[in-house]
């Protein structure tokens, strides 16, 4: 595939198009990532989209998060997909998950970005109405974060595990390759993939990977989706730098919200989570590669390499001086090797692929978090560069799901909600993203 033809779209047109995309993907109270390929409500997509709505319709923005948390499980988990209405274009659908929920959902979660998205909504309207809506959402998020700390960090190590690559949101990242080998995909029930009807196979996971993904769903189902049993027995239990850093940044947002909303009893609990994570993240440090990396909690081995999720260490506000220096060194090295930052995987590694899912391409919403972190930690030149790259991708190649990190080609699904929301978020702030409520 050659480089796509470059567009030149001005800011006002981009904002109009972005707004049209998310309103077009609105199914009434929730938004699909894109029609066809992803016809349901996805957890972290939805929270990011709420920030996009906030640029022009705060009421609708709150509704997006409220719908998401309305499908919380009794144990506190907020699932990665809510299957509001059965859609034949997607596999694996509700019957495969078989979670027994009143409105069917998947059986695991996705990175908890919702707290800092909700914080932004509260920052835009902290009057009585905003506070009342925020207080209800806060209680659900508090229970969800507790679920992460209890069930995905049963050893209280300060790092959180994922039980399926899909739980990380970085489905096909090389971070999972080694750990996935422990999952036997040879006996899964016959199935037909639907993703390949929408997207070129060279951008998607292989059949062997997909068999293992389905085997993990079958395993969770065989345990009745009991979170404690899954933590003990799931063949795949890998601490994820992305989820760990996002949860830490989200805990910090939750703490600011707790103080602002007078949720006094919750303050010490959140402070303890934060303190544990600030030291715990050292376990993710892979000294041989000098990067934060995934850690297989069944084998105690690091896996993968320098990912865009590892770059979220700045957003989480962690790392010793040496660790930060090493990470910024990787950032500069990788950016110099690619046309656009931030690559999802290291181009100096053999399993890098500039167009395949989470093995190299750029995701705009990941850039939004990485750029904010770089700015907050004093790496303003790099933060600015991330924003300029994001702007160049969206204005040059449209609102794709993700982009080739070498030539910018749009990839995956088109008219994508979180890509549009990322633009609206940036455009509304007129600058790198940094909304916070005052403590
Ligand atoms: C893919 C992505 C995941 C996202 C979903 C919907 O599965 O890897 O992160 O939430 O698509 O956009």
PDB file of N, CA and C in Angstrom, residues 262-327:
ATOM      1  N   UNK A 262     -16.227  16.499  48.352  1.00  0.00           N
ATOM      2  CA  UNK A 262     -16.389  16.215  49.782  1.00  0.00           C
ATOM      3  C   UNK A 262     -16.636  14.738  50.094  1.00  0.00           C
ATOM      4  N   UNK A 263     -16.015  13.872  49.363  1.00  0.00           N
ATOM      5  CA  UNK A 263     -16.124  12.420  49.622  1.00  0.00           C
ATOM      6  C   UNK A 263     -14.960  12.045  50.552  1.00  0.00           C
ATOM      7  N   UNK A 264     -15.059  12.560  51.742  1.00  0.00           N
ATOM      8  CA  UNK A 264     -13.928  12.521  52.675  1.00  0.00           C
ATOM      9  C   UNK A 264     -13.448  11.100  53.002  1.00  0.00           C
ATOM     10  N   UNK A 265     -14.422  10.178  53.167  1.00  0.00           N
ATOM     11  CA  UNK A 265     -14.030   8.809  53.544  1.00  0.00           C
ATOM     12  C   UNK A 265     -13.196   8.120  52.476  1.00  0.00           C
ATOM     13  N   UNK A 266     -13.394   8.545  51.232  1.00  0.00           N
ATOM     14  CA  UNK A 266     -12.676   7.876  50.146  1.00  0.00           C
ATOM     15  C   UNK A 266     -11.236   8.383  49.993  1.00  0.00           C
ATOM     16  N   UNK A 267     -10.961   9.565  50.536  1.00  0.00           N
ATOM     17  CA  UNK A 267      -9.642  10.183  50.308  1.00  0.00           C
ATOM     18  C   UNK A 267      -8.482   9.282  50.759  1.00  0.00           C
ATOM     19  N   UNK A 268      -8.483   8.784  52.009  1.00  0.00           N
ATOM     20  CA  UNK A 268      -7.324   7.966  52.420  1.00  0.00           C
ATOM     21  C   UNK A 268      -7.180   6.671  51.617  1.00  0.00           C
ATOM     22  N   UNK A 269      -8.318   6.132  51.175  1.00  0.00           N
ATOM     23  CA  UNK A 269      -8.262   4.891  50.377  1.00  0.00           C
ATOM     24  C   UNK A 269      -7.523   5.163  49.069  1.00  0.00           C
ATOM     25  N   UNK A 270      -7.915   6.244  48.408  1.00  0.00           N
ATOM     26  CA  UNK A 270      -7.283   6.557  47.115  1.00  0.00           C
ATOM     27  C   UNK A 270      -5.809   6.908  47.328  1.00  0.00           C
ATOM     28  N   UNK A 271      -5.534   7.629  48.396  1.00  0.00           N
ATOM     29  CA  UNK A 271      -4.122   7.985  48.671  1.00  0.00           C
ATOM     30  C   UNK A 271      -3.268   6.727  48.834  1.00  0.00           C
ATOM     31  N   UNK A 272      -3.851   5.719  49.457  1.00  0.00           N
ATOM     32  CA  UNK A 272      -3.093   4.475  49.633  1.00  0.00           C
ATOM     33  C   UNK A 272      -2.850   3.786  48.284  1.00  0.00           C
ATOM     34  N   UNK A 273      -3.858   3.774  47.418  1.00  0.00           N
ATOM     35  CA  UNK A 273      -3.668   3.179  46.081  1.00  0.00           C
ATOM     36  C   UNK A 273      -2.530   3.887  45.346  1.00  0.00           C
ATOM     37  N   UNK A 274      -2.538   5.211  45.447  1.00  0.00           N
ATOM     38  CA  UNK A 274      -1.545   5.987  44.711  1.00  0.00           C
ATOM     39  C   UNK A 274      -0.140   5.697  45.244  1.00  0.00           C
ATOM     40  N   UNK A 275      -0.015   5.689  46.571  1.00  0.00           N
ATOM     41  CA  UNK A 275       1.304   5.452  47.169  1.00  0.00           C
ATOM     42  C   UNK A 275       1.836   4.065  46.767  1.00  0.00           C
ATOM     43  N   UNK A 276       0.942   3.092  46.769  1.00  0.00           N
ATOM     44  CA  UNK A 276       1.359   1.725  46.424  1.00  0.00           C
ATOM     45  C   UNK A 276       1.827   1.662  44.957  1.00  0.00           C
ATOM     46  N   UNK A 277       1.095   2.330  44.103  1.00  0.00           N
ATOM     47  CA  UNK A 277       1.459   2.302  42.681  1.00  0.00           C
ATOM     48  C   UNK A 277       2.767   3.042  42.424  1.00  0.00           C
ATOM     49  N   UNK A 278       2.979   4.140  43.143  1.00  0.00           N
ATOM     50  CA  UNK A 278       4.190   4.938  42.872  1.00  0.00           C
ATOM     51  C   UNK A 278       5.462   4.124  43.097  1.00  0.00           C
ATOM     52  N   UNK A 279       5.442   3.237  44.069  1.00  0.00           N
ATOM     53  CA  UNK A 279       6.630   2.371  44.235  1.00  0.00           C
ATOM     54  C   UNK A 279       6.490   1.104  43.399  1.00  0.00           C
ATOM     55  N   UNK A 280       5.246   0.600  43.282  1.00  0.00           N
ATOM     56  CA  UNK A 280       5.016  -0.657  42.557  1.00  0.00           C
ATOM     57  C   UNK A 280       5.478  -0.619  41.106  1.00  0.00           C
ATOM     58  N   UNK A 281       5.360   0.537  40.470  1.00  0.00           N
ATOM     59  CA  UNK A 281       5.695   0.604  39.039  1.00  0.00           C
ATOM     60  C   UNK A 281       7.138   0.191  38.754  1.00  0.00           C
ATOM     61  N   UNK A 282       7.981   0.237  39.763  1.00  0.00           N
ATOM     62  CA  UNK A 282       9.369  -0.198  39.533  1.00  0.00           C
ATOM     63  C   UNK A 282       9.452  -1.646  39.088  1.00  0.00           C
ATOM     64  N   UNK A 283       8.451  -2.427  39.467  1.00  0.00           N
ATOM     65  CA  UNK A 283       8.442  -3.832  39.028  1.00  0.00           C
ATOM     66  C   UNK A 283       8.285  -3.945  37.524  1.00  0.00           C
ATOM     67  N   UNK A 284       7.733  -2.908  36.910  1.00  0.00           N
ATOM     68  CA  UNK A 284       7.556  -2.941  35.451  1.00  0.00           C
ATOM     69  C   UNK A 284       8.831  -2.524  34.716  1.00  0.00           C
ATOM     70  N   UNK A 285       9.833  -2.101  35.478  1.00  0.00           N
ATOM     71  CA  UNK A 285      11.055  -1.622  34.815  1.00  0.00           C
ATOM     72  C   UNK A 285      11.881  -2.809  34.343  1.00  0.00           C
ATOM     73  N   UNK A 286      12.086  -2.888  33.043  1.00  0.00           N
ATOM     74  CA  UNK A 286      12.897  -3.946  32.444  1.00  0.00           C
ATOM     75  C   UNK A 286      14.297  -3.376  32.236  1.00  0.00           C
ATOM     76  N   UNK A 287      15.213  -3.741  33.151  1.00  0.00           N
ATOM     77  CA  UNK A 287      16.546  -3.126  33.131  1.00  0.00           C
ATOM     78  C   UNK A 287      17.302  -3.487  31.852  1.00  0.00           C
ATOM     79  N   UNK A 288      17.008  -4.659  31.290  1.00  0.00           N
ATOM     80  CA  UNK A 288      17.775  -5.062  30.099  1.00  0.00           C
ATOM     81  C   UNK A 288      17.434  -4.165  28.903  1.00  0.00           C
ATOM     82  N   UNK A 289      16.195  -3.705  28.829  1.00  0.00           N
ATOM     83  CA  UNK A 289      15.808  -2.828  27.712  1.00  0.00           C
ATOM     84  C   UNK A 289      15.717  -1.362  28.141  1.00  0.00           C
ATOM     85  N   UNK A 290      15.914  -1.140  29.435  1.00  0.00           N
ATOM     86  CA  UNK A 290      15.776   0.216  29.996  1.00  0.00           C
ATOM     87  C   UNK A 290      14.453   0.863  29.632  1.00  0.00           C
ATOM     88  N   UNK A 291      13.396   0.133  29.905  1.00  0.00           N
ATOM     89  CA  UNK A 291      12.060   0.693  29.666  1.00  0.00           C
ATOM     90  C   UNK A 291      11.061   0.089  30.650  1.00  0.00           C
ATOM     91  N   UNK A 292       9.948   0.787  30.859  1.00  0.00           N
ATOM     92  CA  UNK A 292       8.800   0.155  31.500  1.00  0.00           C
ATOM     93  C   UNK A 292       8.219  -0.828  30.483  1.00  0.00           C
ATOM     94  N   UNK A 293       7.847  -2.010  30.956  1.00  0.00           N
ATOM     95  CA  UNK A 293       7.354  -3.042  30.034  1.00  0.00           C
ATOM     96  C   UNK A 293       6.360  -3.936  30.756  1.00  0.00           C
ATOM     97  N   UNK A 294       5.670  -4.766  29.986  1.00  0.00           N
ATOM     98  CA  UNK A 294       4.730  -5.721  30.569  1.00  0.00           C
ATOM     99  C   UNK A 294       5.483  -6.724  31.441  1.00  0.00           C
ATOM    100  N   UNK A 295       4.798  -7.231  32.468  1.00  0.00           N
ATOM    101  CA  UNK A 295       5.404  -8.237  33.354  1.00  0.00           C
ATOM    102  C   UNK A 295       4.421  -9.396  33.506  1.00  0.00           C
ATOM    103  N   UNK A 296       4.837 -10.564  33.016  1.00  0.00           N
ATOM    104  CA  UNK A 296       3.994 -11.752  33.132  1.00  0.00           C
ATOM    105  C   UNK A 296       4.008 -12.205  34.590  1.00  0.00           C
ATOM    106  N   UNK A 297       2.875 -12.111  35.263  1.00  0.00           N
ATOM    107  CA  UNK A 297       2.840 -12.425  36.696  1.00  0.00           C
ATOM    108  C   UNK A 297       2.835 -13.931  36.966  1.00  0.00           C
ATOM    109  N   UNK A 298       2.681 -14.750  35.939  1.00  0.00           N
ATOM    110  CA  UNK A 298       2.787 -16.208  36.123  1.00  0.00           C
ATOM    111  C   UNK A 298       4.246 -16.660  36.047  1.00  0.00           C
ATOM    112  N   UNK A 299       5.068 -15.953  35.262  1.00  0.00           N
ATOM    113  CA  UNK A 299       6.464 -16.383  35.064  1.00  0.00           C
ATOM    114  C   UNK A 299       7.472 -15.369  35.605  1.00  0.00           C
ATOM    115  N   UNK A 300       6.987 -14.179  36.005  1.00  0.00           N
ATOM    116  CA  UNK A 300       7.849 -13.061  36.432  1.00  0.00           C
ATOM    117  C   UNK A 300       8.812 -12.605  35.342  1.00  0.00           C
ATOM    118  N   UNK A 301       8.420 -12.773  34.085  1.00  0.00           N
ATOM    119  CA  UNK A 301       9.281 -12.308  32.989  1.00  0.00           C
ATOM    120  C   UNK A 301       8.681 -11.075  32.314  1.00  0.00           C
ATOM    121  N   UNK A 302       9.590 -10.152  31.953  1.00  0.00           N
ATOM    122  CA  UNK A 302       9.134  -9.004  31.170  1.00  0.00           C
ATOM    123  C   UNK A 302       8.911  -9.427  29.730  1.00  0.00           C
ATOM    124  N   UNK A 303       7.990  -8.715  29.072  1.00  0.00           N
ATOM    125  CA  UNK A 303       7.726  -9.037  27.667  1.00  0.00           C
ATOM    126  C   UNK A 303       7.523  -7.768  26.872  1.00  0.00           C
ATOM    127  N   UNK A 304       7.639  -7.897  25.548  1.00  0.00           N
ATOM    128  CA  UNK A 304       7.395  -6.750  24.671  1.00  0.00           C
ATOM    129  C   UNK A 304       8.570  -5.809  24.642  1.00  0.00           C
ATOM    130  N   UNK A 305       8.299  -4.526  24.510  1.00  0.00           N
ATOM    131  CA  UNK A 305       9.389  -3.569  24.390  1.00  0.00           C
ATOM    132  C   UNK A 305       8.893  -2.180  24.699  1.00  0.00           C
ATOM    133  N   UNK A 306       9.493  -1.183  24.060  1.00  0.00           N
ATOM    134  CA  UNK A 306       9.093   0.207  24.301  1.00  0.00           C
ATOM    135  C   UNK A 306       7.805   0.472  23.514  1.00  0.00           C
ATOM    136  N   UNK A 307       6.717   0.644  24.239  1.00  0.00           N
ATOM    137  CA  UNK A 307       5.416   0.861  23.596  1.00  0.00           C
ATOM    138  C   UNK A 307       4.947   2.284  23.866  1.00  0.00           C
ATOM    139  N   UNK A 308       3.874   2.671  23.172  1.00  0.00           N
ATOM    140  CA  UNK A 308       3.291   3.987  23.494  1.00  0.00           C
ATOM    141  C   UNK A 308       2.658   3.958  24.888  1.00  0.00           C
ATOM    142  N   UNK A 309       2.290   2.755  25.374  1.00  0.00           N
ATOM    143  CA  UNK A 309       1.747   2.654  26.742  1.00  0.00           C
ATOM    144  C   UNK A 309       2.836   2.937  27.772  1.00  0.00           C
ATOM    145  N   UNK A 310       4.057   2.475  27.491  1.00  0.00           N
ATOM    146  CA  UNK A 310       5.165   2.758  28.413  1.00  0.00           C
ATOM    147  C   UNK A 310       5.393   4.265  28.515  1.00  0.00           C
ATOM    148  N   UNK A 311       5.141   4.985  27.408  1.00  0.00           N
ATOM    149  CA  UNK A 311       5.318   6.450  27.401  1.00  0.00           C
ATOM    150  C   UNK A 311       4.298   7.160  28.300  1.00  0.00           C
ATOM    151  N   UNK A 312       3.300   6.419  28.777  1.00  0.00           N
ATOM    152  CA  UNK A 312       2.333   7.008  29.708  1.00  0.00           C
ATOM    153  C   UNK A 312       2.905   7.153  31.123  1.00  0.00           C
ATOM    154  N   UNK A 313       4.159   6.726  31.323  1.00  0.00           N
ATOM    155  CA  UNK A 313       4.790   6.928  32.645  1.00  0.00           C
ATOM    156  C   UNK A 313       4.778   8.414  33.015  1.00  0.00           C
ATOM    157  N   UNK A 314       4.899   9.284  32.022  1.00  0.00           N
ATOM    158  CA  UNK A 314       4.897  10.735  32.308  1.00  0.00           C
ATOM    159  C   UNK A 314       3.505  11.186  32.755  1.00  0.00           C
ATOM    160  N   UNK A 315       2.507  10.664  32.092  1.00  0.00           N
ATOM    161  CA  UNK A 315       1.114  10.976  32.435  1.00  0.00           C
ATOM    162  C   UNK A 315       0.810  10.512  33.864  1.00  0.00           C
ATOM    163  N   UNK A 316       1.377   9.349  34.235  1.00  0.00           N
ATOM    164  CA  UNK A 316       1.169   8.823  35.591  1.00  0.00           C
ATOM    165  C   UNK A 316       2.027   9.561  36.607  1.00  0.00           C
ATOM    166  N   UNK A 317       3.014  10.322  36.123  1.00  0.00           N
ATOM    167  CA  UNK A 317       3.881  11.090  37.033  1.00  0.00           C
ATOM    168  C   UNK A 317       4.818  10.205  37.837  1.00  0.00           C
ATOM    169  N   UNK A 318       5.378   9.181  37.206  1.00  0.00           N
ATOM    170  CA  UNK A 318       6.278   8.274  37.927  1.00  0.00           C
ATOM    171  C   UNK A 318       7.640   8.179  37.230  1.00  0.00           C
ATOM    172  N   UNK A 319       8.531   7.490  37.910  1.00  0.00           N
ATOM    173  CA  UNK A 319       9.854   7.217  37.351  1.00  0.00           C
ATOM    174  C   UNK A 319      10.932   8.012  38.066  1.00  0.00           C
ATOM    175  N   UNK A 320      12.074   7.348  38.317  1.00  0.00           N
ATOM    176  CA  UNK A 320      13.227   8.054  38.878  1.00  0.00           C
ATOM    177  C   UNK A 320      13.810   8.949  37.777  1.00  0.00           C
ATOM    178  N   UNK A 321      14.764   9.781  38.151  1.00  0.00           N
ATOM    179  CA  UNK A 321      15.398  10.628  37.131  1.00  0.00           C
ATOM    180  C   UNK A 321      16.011   9.788  36.014  1.00  0.00           C
ATOM    181  N   UNK A 322      16.671   8.692  36.400  1.00  0.00           N
ATOM    182  CA  UNK A 322      17.298   7.834  35.382  1.00  0.00           C
ATOM    183  C   UNK A 322      16.257   7.191  34.476  1.00  0.00           C
ATOM    184  N   UNK A 323      15.158   6.745  35.087  1.00  0.00           N
ATOM    185  CA  UNK A 323      14.107   6.106  34.276  1.00  0.00           C
ATOM    186  C   UNK A 323      13.495   7.111  33.297  1.00  0.00           C
ATOM    187  N   UNK A 324      13.253   8.307  33.774  1.00  0.00           N
ATOM    188  CA  UNK A 324      12.683   9.331  32.880  1.00  0.00           C
ATOM    189  C   UNK A 324      13.645   9.662  31.750  1.00  0.00           C
ATOM    190  N   UNK A 325      14.925   9.766  32.093  1.00  0.00           N
ATOM    191  CA  UNK A 325      15.919  10.086  31.059  1.00  0.00           C
ATOM    192  C   UNK A 325      15.948   8.977  30.006  1.00  0.00           C
ATOM    193  N   UNK A 326      15.862   7.738  30.465  1.00  0.00           N
ATOM    194  CA  UNK A 326      15.868   6.623  29.508  1.00  0.00           C
ATOM    195  C   UNK A 326      14.621   6.674  28.625  1.00  0.00           C
ATOM    196  N   UNK A 327      13.464   6.949  29.238  1.00  0.00           N
ATOM    197  CA  UNK A 327      12.215   6.968  28.459  1.00  0.00           C
ATOM    198  C   UNK A 327      12.199   8.115  27.454  1.00  0.00           C
TER     199      UNK A 327
END
